Short mmCIF file of C-alpha atoms in Angstrom, two decimals:
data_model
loop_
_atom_site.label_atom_id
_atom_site.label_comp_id
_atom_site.label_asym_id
_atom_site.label_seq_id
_atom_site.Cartn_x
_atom_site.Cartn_y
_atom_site.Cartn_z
CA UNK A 51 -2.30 79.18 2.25
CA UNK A 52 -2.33 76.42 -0.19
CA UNK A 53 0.28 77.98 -2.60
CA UNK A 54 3.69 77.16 -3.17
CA UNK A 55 5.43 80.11 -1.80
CA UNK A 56 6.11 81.48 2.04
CA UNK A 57 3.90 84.25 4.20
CA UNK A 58 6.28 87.29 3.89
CA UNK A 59 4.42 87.49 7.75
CA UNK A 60 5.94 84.61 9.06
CA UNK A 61 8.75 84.87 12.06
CA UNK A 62 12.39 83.92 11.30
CA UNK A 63 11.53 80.18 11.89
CA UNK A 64 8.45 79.11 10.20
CA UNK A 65 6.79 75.78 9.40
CA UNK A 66 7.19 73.98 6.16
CA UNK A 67 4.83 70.90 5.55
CA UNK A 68 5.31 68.78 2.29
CA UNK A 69 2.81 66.03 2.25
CA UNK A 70 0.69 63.47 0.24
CA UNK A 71 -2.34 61.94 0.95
CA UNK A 72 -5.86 60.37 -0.11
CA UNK A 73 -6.47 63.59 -1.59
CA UNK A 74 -4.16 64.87 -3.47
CA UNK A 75 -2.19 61.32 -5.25
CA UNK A 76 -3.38 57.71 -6.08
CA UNK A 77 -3.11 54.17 -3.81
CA UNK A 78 -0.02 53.33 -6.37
CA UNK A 79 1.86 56.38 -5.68
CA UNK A 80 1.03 56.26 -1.56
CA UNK A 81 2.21 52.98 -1.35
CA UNK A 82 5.77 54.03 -3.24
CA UNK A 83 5.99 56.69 -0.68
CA UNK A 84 4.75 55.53 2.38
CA UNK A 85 7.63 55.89 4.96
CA UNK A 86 7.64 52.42 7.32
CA UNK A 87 8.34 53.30 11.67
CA UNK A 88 11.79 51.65 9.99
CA UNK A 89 12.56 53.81 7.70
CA UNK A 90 10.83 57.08 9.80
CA UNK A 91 14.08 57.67 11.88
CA UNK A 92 16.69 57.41 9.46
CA UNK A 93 15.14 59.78 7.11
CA UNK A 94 14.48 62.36 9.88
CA UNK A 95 18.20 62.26 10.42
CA UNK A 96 18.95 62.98 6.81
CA UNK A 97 16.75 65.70 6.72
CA UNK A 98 18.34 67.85 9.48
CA UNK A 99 21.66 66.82 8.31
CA UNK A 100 21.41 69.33 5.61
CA UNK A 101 21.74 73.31 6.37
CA UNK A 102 18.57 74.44 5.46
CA UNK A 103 16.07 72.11 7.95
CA UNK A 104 16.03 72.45 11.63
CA UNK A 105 13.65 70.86 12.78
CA UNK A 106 11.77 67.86 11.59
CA UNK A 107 8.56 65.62 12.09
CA UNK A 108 6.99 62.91 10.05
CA UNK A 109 3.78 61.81 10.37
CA UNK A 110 2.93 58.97 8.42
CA UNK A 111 -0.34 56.71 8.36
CA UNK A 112 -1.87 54.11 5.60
CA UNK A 113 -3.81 56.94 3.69
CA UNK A 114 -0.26 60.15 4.41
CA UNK A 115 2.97 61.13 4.60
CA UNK A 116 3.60 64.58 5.66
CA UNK A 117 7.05 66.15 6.80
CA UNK A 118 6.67 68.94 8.89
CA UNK A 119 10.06 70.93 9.13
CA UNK A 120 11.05 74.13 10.96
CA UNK A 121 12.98 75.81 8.65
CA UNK A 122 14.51 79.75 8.24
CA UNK A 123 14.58 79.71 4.21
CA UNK A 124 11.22 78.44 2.72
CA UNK A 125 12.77 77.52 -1.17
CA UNK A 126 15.80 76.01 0.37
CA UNK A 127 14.14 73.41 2.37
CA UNK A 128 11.21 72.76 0.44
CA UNK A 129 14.05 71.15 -2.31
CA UNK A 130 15.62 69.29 0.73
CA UNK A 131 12.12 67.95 1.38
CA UNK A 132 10.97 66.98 -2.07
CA UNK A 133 14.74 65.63 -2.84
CA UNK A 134 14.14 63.42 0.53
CA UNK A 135 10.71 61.90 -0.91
CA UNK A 136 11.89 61.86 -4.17
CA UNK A 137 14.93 59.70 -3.30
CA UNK A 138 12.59 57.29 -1.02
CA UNK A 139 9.88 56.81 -3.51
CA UNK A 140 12.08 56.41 -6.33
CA UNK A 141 10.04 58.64 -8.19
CA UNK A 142 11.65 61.60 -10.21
CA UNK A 143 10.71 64.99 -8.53
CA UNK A 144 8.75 66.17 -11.64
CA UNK A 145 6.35 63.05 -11.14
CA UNK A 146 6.00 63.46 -7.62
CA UNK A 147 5.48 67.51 -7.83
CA UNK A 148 2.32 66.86 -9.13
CA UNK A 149 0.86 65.10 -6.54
CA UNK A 150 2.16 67.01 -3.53
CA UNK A 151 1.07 70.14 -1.45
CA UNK A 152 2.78 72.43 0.54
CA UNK A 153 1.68 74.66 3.23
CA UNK A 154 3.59 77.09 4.94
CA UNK A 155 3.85 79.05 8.54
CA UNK A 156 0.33 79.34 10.06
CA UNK A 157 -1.44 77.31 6.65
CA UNK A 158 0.79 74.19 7.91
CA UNK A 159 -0.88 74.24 11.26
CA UNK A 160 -3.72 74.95 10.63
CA UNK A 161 -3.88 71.82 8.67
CA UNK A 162 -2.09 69.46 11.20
CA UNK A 163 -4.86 70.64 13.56
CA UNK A 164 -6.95 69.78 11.03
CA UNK A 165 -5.89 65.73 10.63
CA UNK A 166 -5.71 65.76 14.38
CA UNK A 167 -8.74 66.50 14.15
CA UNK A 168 -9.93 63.92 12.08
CA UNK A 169 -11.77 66.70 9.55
CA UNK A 170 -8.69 65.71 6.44
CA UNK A 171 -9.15 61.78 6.96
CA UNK A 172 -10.69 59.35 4.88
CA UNK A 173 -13.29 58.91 7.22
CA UNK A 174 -13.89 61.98 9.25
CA UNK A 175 -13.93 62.00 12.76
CA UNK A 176 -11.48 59.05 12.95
CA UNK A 177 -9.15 58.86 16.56
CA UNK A 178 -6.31 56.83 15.12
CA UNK A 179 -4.30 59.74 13.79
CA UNK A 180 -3.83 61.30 16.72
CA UNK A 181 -1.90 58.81 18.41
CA UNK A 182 -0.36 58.70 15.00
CA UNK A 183 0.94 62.27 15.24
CA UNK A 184 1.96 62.11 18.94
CA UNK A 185 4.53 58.92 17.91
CA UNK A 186 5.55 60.95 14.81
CA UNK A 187 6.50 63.76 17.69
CA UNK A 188 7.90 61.35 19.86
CA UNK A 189 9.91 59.70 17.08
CA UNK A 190 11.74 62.90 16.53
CA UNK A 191 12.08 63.88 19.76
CA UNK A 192 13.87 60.75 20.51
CA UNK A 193 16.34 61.33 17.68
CA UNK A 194 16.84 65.25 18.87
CA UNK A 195 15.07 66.34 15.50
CA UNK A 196 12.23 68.00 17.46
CA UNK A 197 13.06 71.12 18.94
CA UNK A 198 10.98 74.36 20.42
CA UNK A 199 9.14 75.14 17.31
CA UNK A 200 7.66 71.63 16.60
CA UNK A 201 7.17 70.63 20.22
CA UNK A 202 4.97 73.77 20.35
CA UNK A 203 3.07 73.00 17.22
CA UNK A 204 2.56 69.16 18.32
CA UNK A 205 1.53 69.57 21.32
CA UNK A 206 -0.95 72.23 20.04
CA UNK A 207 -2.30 70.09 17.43
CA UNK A 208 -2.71 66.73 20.11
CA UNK A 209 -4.45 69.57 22.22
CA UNK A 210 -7.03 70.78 19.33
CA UNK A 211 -7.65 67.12 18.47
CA UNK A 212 -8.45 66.04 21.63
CA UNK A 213 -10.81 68.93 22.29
CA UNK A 214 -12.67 67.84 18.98
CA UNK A 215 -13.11 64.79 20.14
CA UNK A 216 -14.46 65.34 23.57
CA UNK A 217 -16.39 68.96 23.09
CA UNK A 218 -18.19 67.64 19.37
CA UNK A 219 -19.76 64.33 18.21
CA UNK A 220 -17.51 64.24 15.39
CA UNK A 221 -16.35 60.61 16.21
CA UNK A 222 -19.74 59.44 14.32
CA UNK A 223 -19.88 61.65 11.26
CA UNK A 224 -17.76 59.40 8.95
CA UNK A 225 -19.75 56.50 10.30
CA UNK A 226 -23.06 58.53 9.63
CA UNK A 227 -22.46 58.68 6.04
CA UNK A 228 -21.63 55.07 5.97
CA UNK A 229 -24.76 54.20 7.54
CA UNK A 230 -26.82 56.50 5.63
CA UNK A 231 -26.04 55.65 2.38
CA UNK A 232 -26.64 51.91 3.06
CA UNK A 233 -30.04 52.40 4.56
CA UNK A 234 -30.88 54.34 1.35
CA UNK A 235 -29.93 51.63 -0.18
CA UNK A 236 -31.90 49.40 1.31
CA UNK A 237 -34.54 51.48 1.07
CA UNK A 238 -34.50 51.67 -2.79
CA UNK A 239 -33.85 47.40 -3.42
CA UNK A 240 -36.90 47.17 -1.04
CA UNK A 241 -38.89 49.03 -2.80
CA UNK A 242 -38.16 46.76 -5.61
CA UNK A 243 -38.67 43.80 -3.85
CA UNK A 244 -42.74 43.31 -2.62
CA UNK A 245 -41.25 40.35 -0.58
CA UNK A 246 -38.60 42.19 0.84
CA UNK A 247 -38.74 41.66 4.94
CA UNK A 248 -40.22 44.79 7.21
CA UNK A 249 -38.11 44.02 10.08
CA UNK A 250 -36.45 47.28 10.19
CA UNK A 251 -32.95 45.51 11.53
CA UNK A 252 -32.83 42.99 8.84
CA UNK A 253 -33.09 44.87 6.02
CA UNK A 254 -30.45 43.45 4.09
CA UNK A 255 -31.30 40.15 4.26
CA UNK A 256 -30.92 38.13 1.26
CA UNK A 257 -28.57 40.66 -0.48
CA UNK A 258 -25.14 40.35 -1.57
CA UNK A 259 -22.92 43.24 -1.31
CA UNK A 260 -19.49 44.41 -3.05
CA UNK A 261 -17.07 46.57 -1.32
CA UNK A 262 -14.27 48.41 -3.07
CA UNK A 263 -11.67 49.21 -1.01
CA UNK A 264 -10.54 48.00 1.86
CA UNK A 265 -9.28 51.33 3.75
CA UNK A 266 -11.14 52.55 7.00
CA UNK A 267 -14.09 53.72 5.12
CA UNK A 268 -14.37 50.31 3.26
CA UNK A 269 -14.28 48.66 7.25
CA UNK A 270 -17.36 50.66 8.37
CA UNK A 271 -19.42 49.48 5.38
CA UNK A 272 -18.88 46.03 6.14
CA UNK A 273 -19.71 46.67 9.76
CA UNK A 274 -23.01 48.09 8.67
CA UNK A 275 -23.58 45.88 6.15
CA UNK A 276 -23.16 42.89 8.79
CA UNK A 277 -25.44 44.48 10.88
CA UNK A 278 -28.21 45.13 7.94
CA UNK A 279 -28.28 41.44 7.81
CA UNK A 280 -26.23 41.27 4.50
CA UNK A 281 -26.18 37.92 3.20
CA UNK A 282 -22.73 37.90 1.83
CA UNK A 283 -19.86 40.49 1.00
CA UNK A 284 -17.14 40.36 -1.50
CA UNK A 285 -14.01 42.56 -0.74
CA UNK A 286 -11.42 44.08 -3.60
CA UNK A 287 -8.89 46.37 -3.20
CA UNK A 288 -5.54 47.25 -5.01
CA UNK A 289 -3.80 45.64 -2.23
CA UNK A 290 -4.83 42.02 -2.14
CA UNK A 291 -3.62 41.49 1.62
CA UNK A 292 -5.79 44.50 2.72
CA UNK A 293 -9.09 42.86 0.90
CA UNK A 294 -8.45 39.44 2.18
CA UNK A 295 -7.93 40.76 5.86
CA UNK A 296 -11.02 43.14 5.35
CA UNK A 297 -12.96 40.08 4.35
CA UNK A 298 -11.38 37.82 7.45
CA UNK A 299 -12.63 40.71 9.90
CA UNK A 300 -16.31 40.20 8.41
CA UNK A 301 -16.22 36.66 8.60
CA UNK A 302 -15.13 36.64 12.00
CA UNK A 303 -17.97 38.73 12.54
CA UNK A 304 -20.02 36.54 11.18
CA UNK A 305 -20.32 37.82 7.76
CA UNK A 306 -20.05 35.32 4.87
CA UNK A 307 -17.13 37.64 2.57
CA UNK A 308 -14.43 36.29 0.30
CA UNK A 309 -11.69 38.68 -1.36
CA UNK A 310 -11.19 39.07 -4.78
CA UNK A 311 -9.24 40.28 -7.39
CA UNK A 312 -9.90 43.85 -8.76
CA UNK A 313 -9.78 42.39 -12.11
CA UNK A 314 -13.09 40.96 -11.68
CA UNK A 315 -15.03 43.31 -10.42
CA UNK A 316 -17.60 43.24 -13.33
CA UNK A 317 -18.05 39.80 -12.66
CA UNK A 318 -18.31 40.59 -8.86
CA UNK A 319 -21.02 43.29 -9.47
CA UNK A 320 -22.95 41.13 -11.48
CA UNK A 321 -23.72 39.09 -8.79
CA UNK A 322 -24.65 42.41 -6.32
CA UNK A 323 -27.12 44.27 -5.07
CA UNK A 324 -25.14 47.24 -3.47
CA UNK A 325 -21.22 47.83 -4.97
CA UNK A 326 -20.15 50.18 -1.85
CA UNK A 327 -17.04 52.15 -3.37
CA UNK A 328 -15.02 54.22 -1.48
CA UNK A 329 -11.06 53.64 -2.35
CA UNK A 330 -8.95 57.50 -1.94
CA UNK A 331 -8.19 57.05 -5.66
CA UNK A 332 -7.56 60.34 -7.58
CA UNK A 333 -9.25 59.52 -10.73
CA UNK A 334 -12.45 56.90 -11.86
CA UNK A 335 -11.62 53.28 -10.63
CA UNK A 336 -15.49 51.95 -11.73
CA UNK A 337 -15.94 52.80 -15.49
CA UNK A 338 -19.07 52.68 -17.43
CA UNK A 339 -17.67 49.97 -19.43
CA UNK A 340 -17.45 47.92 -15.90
CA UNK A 341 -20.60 48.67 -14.80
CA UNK A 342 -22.34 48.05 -18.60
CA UNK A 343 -20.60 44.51 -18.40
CA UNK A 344 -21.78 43.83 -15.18
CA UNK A 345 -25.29 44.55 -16.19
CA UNK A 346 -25.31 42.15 -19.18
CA UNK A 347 -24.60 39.11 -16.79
CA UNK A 348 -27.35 40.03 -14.39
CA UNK A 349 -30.18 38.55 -15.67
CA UNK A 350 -33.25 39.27 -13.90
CA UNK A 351 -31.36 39.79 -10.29
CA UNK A 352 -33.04 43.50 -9.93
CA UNK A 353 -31.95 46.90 -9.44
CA UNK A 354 -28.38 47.76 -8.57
CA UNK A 355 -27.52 50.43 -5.87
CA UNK A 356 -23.95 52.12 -6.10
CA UNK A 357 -22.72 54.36 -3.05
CA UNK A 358 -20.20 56.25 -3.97
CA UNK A 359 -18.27 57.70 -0.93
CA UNK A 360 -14.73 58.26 -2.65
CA UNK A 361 -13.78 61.76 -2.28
CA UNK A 362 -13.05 62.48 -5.44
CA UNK A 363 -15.41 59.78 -6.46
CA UNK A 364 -15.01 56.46 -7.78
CA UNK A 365 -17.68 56.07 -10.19
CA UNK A 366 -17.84 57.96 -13.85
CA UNK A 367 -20.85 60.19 -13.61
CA UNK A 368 -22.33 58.36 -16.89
CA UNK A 369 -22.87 55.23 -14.65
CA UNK A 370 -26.03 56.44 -13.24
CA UNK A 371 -27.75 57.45 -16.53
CA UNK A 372 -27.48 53.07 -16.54
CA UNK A 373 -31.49 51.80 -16.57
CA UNK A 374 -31.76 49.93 -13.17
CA UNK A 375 -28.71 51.54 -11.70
CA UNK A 376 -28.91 53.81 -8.87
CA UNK A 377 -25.84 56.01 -8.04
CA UNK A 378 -25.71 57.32 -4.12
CA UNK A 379 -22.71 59.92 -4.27
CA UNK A 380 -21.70 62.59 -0.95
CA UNK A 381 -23.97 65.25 -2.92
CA UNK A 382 -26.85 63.16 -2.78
CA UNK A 383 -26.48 61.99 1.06
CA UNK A 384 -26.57 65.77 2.13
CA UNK A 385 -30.17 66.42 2.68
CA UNK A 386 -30.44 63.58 5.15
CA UNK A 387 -30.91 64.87 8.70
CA UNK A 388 -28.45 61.91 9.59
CA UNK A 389 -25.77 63.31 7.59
CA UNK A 390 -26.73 67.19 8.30
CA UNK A 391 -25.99 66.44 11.59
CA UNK A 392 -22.55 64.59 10.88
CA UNK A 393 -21.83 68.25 9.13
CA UNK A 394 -22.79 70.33 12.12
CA UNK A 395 -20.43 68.19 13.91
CA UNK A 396 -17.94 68.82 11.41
CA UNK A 397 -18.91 72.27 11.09
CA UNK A 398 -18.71 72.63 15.35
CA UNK A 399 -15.06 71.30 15.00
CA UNK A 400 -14.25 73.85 12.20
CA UNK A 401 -14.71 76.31 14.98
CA UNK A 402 -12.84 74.69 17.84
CA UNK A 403 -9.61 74.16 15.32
CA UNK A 404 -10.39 78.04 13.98
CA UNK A 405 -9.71 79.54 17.34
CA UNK A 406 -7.08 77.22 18.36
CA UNK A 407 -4.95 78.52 15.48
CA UNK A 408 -5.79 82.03 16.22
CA UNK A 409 -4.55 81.20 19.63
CA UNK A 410 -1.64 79.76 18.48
CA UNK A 411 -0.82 82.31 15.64
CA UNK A 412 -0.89 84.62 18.39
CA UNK A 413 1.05 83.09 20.78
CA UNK A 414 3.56 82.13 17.82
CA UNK A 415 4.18 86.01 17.07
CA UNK A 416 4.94 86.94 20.23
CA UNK A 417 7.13 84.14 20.98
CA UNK A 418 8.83 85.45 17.98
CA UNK A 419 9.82 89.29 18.89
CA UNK A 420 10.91 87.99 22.16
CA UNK A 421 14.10 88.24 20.76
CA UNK A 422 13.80 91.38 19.18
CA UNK A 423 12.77 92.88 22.86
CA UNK A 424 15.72 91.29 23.97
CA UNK A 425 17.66 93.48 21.55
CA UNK A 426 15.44 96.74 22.40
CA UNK A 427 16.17 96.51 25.68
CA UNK A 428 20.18 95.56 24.94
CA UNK A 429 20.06 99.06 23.44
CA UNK A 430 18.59 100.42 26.59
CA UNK A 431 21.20 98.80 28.49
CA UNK A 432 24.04 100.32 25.72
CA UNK A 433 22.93 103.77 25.93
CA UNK A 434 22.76 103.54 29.69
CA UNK A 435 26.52 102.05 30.09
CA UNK A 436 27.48 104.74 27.53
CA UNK A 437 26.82 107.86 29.26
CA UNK A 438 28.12 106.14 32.60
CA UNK A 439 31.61 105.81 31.34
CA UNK A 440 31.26 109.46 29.38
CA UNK A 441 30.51 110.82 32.88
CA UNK A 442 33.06 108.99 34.15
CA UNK A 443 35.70 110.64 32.15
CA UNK A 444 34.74 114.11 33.42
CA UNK A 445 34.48 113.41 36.94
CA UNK A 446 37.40 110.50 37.62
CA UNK A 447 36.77 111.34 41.47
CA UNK A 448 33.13 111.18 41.81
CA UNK A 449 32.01 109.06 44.90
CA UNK A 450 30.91 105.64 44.66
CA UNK A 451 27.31 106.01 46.35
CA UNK A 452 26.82 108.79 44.02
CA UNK A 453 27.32 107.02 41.04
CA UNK A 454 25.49 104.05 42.18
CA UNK A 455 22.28 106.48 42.63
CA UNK A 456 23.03 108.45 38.78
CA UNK A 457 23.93 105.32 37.26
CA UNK A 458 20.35 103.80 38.80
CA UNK A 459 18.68 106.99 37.89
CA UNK A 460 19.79 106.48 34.12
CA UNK A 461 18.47 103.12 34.39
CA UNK A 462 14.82 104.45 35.56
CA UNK A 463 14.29 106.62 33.09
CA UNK A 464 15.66 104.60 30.08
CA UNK A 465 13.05 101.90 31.73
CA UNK A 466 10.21 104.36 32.19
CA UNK A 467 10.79 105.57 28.16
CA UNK A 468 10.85 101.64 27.12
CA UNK A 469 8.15 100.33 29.04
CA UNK A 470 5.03 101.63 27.23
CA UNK A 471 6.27 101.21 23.32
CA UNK A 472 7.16 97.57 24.44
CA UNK A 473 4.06 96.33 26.26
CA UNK A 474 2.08 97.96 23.02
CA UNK A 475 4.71 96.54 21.12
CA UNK A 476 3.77 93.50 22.25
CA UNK A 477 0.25 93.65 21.64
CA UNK A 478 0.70 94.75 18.13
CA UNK A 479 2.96 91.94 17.65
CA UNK A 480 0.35 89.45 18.23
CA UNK A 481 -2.11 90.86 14.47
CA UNK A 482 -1.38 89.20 11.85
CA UNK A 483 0.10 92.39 10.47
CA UNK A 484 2.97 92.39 13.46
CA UNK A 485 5.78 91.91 11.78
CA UNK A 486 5.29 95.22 10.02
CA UNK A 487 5.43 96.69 13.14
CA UNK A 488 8.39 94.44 14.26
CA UNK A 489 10.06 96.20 10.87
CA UNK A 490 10.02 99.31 12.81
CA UNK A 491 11.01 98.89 15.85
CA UNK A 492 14.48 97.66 14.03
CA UNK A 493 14.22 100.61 12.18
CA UNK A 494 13.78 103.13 15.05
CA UNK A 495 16.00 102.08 17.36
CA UNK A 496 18.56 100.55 14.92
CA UNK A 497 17.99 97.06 15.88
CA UNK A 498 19.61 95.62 13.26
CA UNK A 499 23.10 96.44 14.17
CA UNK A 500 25.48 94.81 16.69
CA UNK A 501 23.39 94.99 19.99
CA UNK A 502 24.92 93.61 23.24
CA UNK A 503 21.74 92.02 24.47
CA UNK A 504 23.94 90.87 28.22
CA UNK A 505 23.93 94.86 28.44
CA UNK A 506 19.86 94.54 29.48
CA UNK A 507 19.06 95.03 33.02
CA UNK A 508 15.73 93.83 34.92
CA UNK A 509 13.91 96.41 32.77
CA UNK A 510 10.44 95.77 31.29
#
């Protein structure tokens, strides 16, 4: 559910998430909100402090933040939330609205499975988050902000993700694309080139690269490019430190790289035969104009290849209507068998995190009308000590074995009545329609009353 408002199906404690990531906001606005281990505690604290947030998680990473609360009143808490992030970020809430989304009861896990998964991440199939999530988990436990309802949800989600990673090959399918779109890339400056070298594993050799960004995606390009035989790569990123340790990592790979600023990209370009873009910005970082300038300062250097991995992309569309530029974007990587096999691993996780949440979902709702059995079988118990004290009254004398034996004989047949409607109960409980039929069991047997639930017996 990727709206705003609550499942009118979900149990009386439900999960809110509020998050931000690659997808949905810019590197500018990540970095304002990006919650430090520091900082993680602290505002955990704050957030269950209130009335309307029981529980509460954060998991936060380079590319995320998401809060995952378990919460009774969806409107309530999503204001506590959003107030939280607003007040950390210094951003007003209107401004950071935009850039948010919320998911809510079984939505919100299915999308923590999800980045457990590694299907939500910058580049998919990545491990990292999962140890990620399970010291987000532990960081609230620690602090008592983790209670039933989250420990079951994390420990679900560090369950799906670890299935993923052992049952499905999806470890390689961010990788795949990487390594894809270079060796098209090669392929096409090769072409070019009638003295380019055969040698299938040096078929970079002589080139100069560009990479644009410096995030995980950004790190697997400059592994591949080291391995293509790349002649030299220069790093920029928004983040200075991030290019310049991006471009330390190649060199001590033994990749000539230097970091640069972003400002000069055009300048950068001009001196490239593959700009490798793939930053997590929402809108165009690589304009026409930069590309145009670039072009004008390259003399007779030869084609230019752009792969364009950012998700939404990097590059303005009109960049590849450039003479002698060549734009390699997601859409154009998926008819390689490489990368139609990264999707059917992506595709064979889909399934593994699909039944896991019906699992879950399932095991959520009953969980839920536990309580409500509780008060079914209260009733039971009511009705039963009831009649024993009205027959009481009319026979004061009555022996003790003999009202041992009625008052058990009460109890059988209130338990033999019970016992079917609540083991179907049960079973209906667990569709995703059960809490209509939770509705009326209240309303049949008046469970929404005062019900003495320490008035149950060892019933069924």
């Amino acid at each position: 559910m990727d709206s705003w408002s609550p499942d009118a199906r979900g149990s009386a404690v439900s999960i809110l998430l509020v998050g931000v990531s690659h997808h949905s906001a810019p590197v500018s606005l990540l970095e304002a909100v990006a919650v430090s281990e520091a900082d993680r505690d602290s505002l955990t604290e704050e957030l269950i402090a209130g009335q309307n947030v029981d529980e509460a998680m954060i998991v936060t990473t380079c590319n995320r933040v998401e809060v995952y609360s378990a919460v009774e009143a969806f409107h309530p808490a999503l204001d506590d939330v959003v107030a939280l992030l607003s007040r950390h970020s210094g951003m007003s809430v209107d401004e950071l609205s935009r850039h948010l989304y919320v998911r809510y009861s079984e939505s919100a896990a299915e999308h923590l499975f999800s980045v457990a998964s590694g299907l939500d991440s910058m580049v998919v199939g990545e491990q990292q988050i999962i140890g990620q999530i399970r010291t987000a988990y532990q960081s609230a436990s620690d602090i008592g902000a983790a209670g039933t309802t989250l420990h079951r949800l994390a420990q679900q989600a560090l369950h799906v993700g670890k299935r993923v990673h052992t049952e499905t090959g999806i470890d390689s399918a961010g990788a795949s694309v990487v390594s894809v779109a270079l060796d098209r890339a090669a392929e096409i400056l090769n072409a070019a080139d009638e003295a380019a070298s055969a040698a299938a594993d040096r078929r970079l050799d002589g080139r100069r690269a560009v990479v644009l960004g410096a995030g995980a995606m950004g790190g697997l390009a400059v592994a591949h490019l080291g391995r293509g035989g790349i002649s030299h790569i220069d790093v920029t990123n928004r983040t200075p430190e991030r290019a310049n340790r991006l471009s330390e990592i190649a060199r001590d790979s033994g990749t000539p790289a230097t970091a640069f600023p972003l400002e000069e990209l055009s300048a950068a370009v001009a001196e490239a035969d593959i700009l490798f873009t793939c930053t997590g910005a929402v809108g165009t970082v690589v304009t026409l104009g930069d590309v145009h300038t670039a072009l004008t300062g390259r003399g007779d250097r030869g084609p230019l290849v752009i792969c364009d991995l950012g998700m939404p992309r990097d590059v303005d569309p009109a960049v590849s209507g450039l003479p002698g530029v060549t734009v390699l974007g997601i859409e154009a990587l998926k008819a390689d068998p490489a990368t139609s096999a990264a999707a059917a691993e992506s595709d064979a996780a889909r399934t593994i995190v699909d039944a896991e949440l019906t699992a879950y979902t399932q095991a959520e709702r009953m969980a839920g009308v536990g309580p409500l059995i509780g008060k079914l079988r209260g009733r039971g118990g009511q009705v039963v000590a009831a009649e024993m004290r009205r027959l009481e009254s009319r026979l004061p004398d009555m022996d003790e074995k003999v009202r041992d034996e009625v008052a058990n004989t009460i109890r059988r047949v209130v338990d033999k009545l019970l016992h079917p409607p609540t083991v179907r109960f049960k079973e209906l409980a667990a569709r995703p329609d059960g809490e209509n039929y939770a509705a009326v069991v209240r309303t049949l047997f008046d469970l929404d009353g005062n019900v003495d639930e320490e008035a149950s017996w060892a019933g069924p």
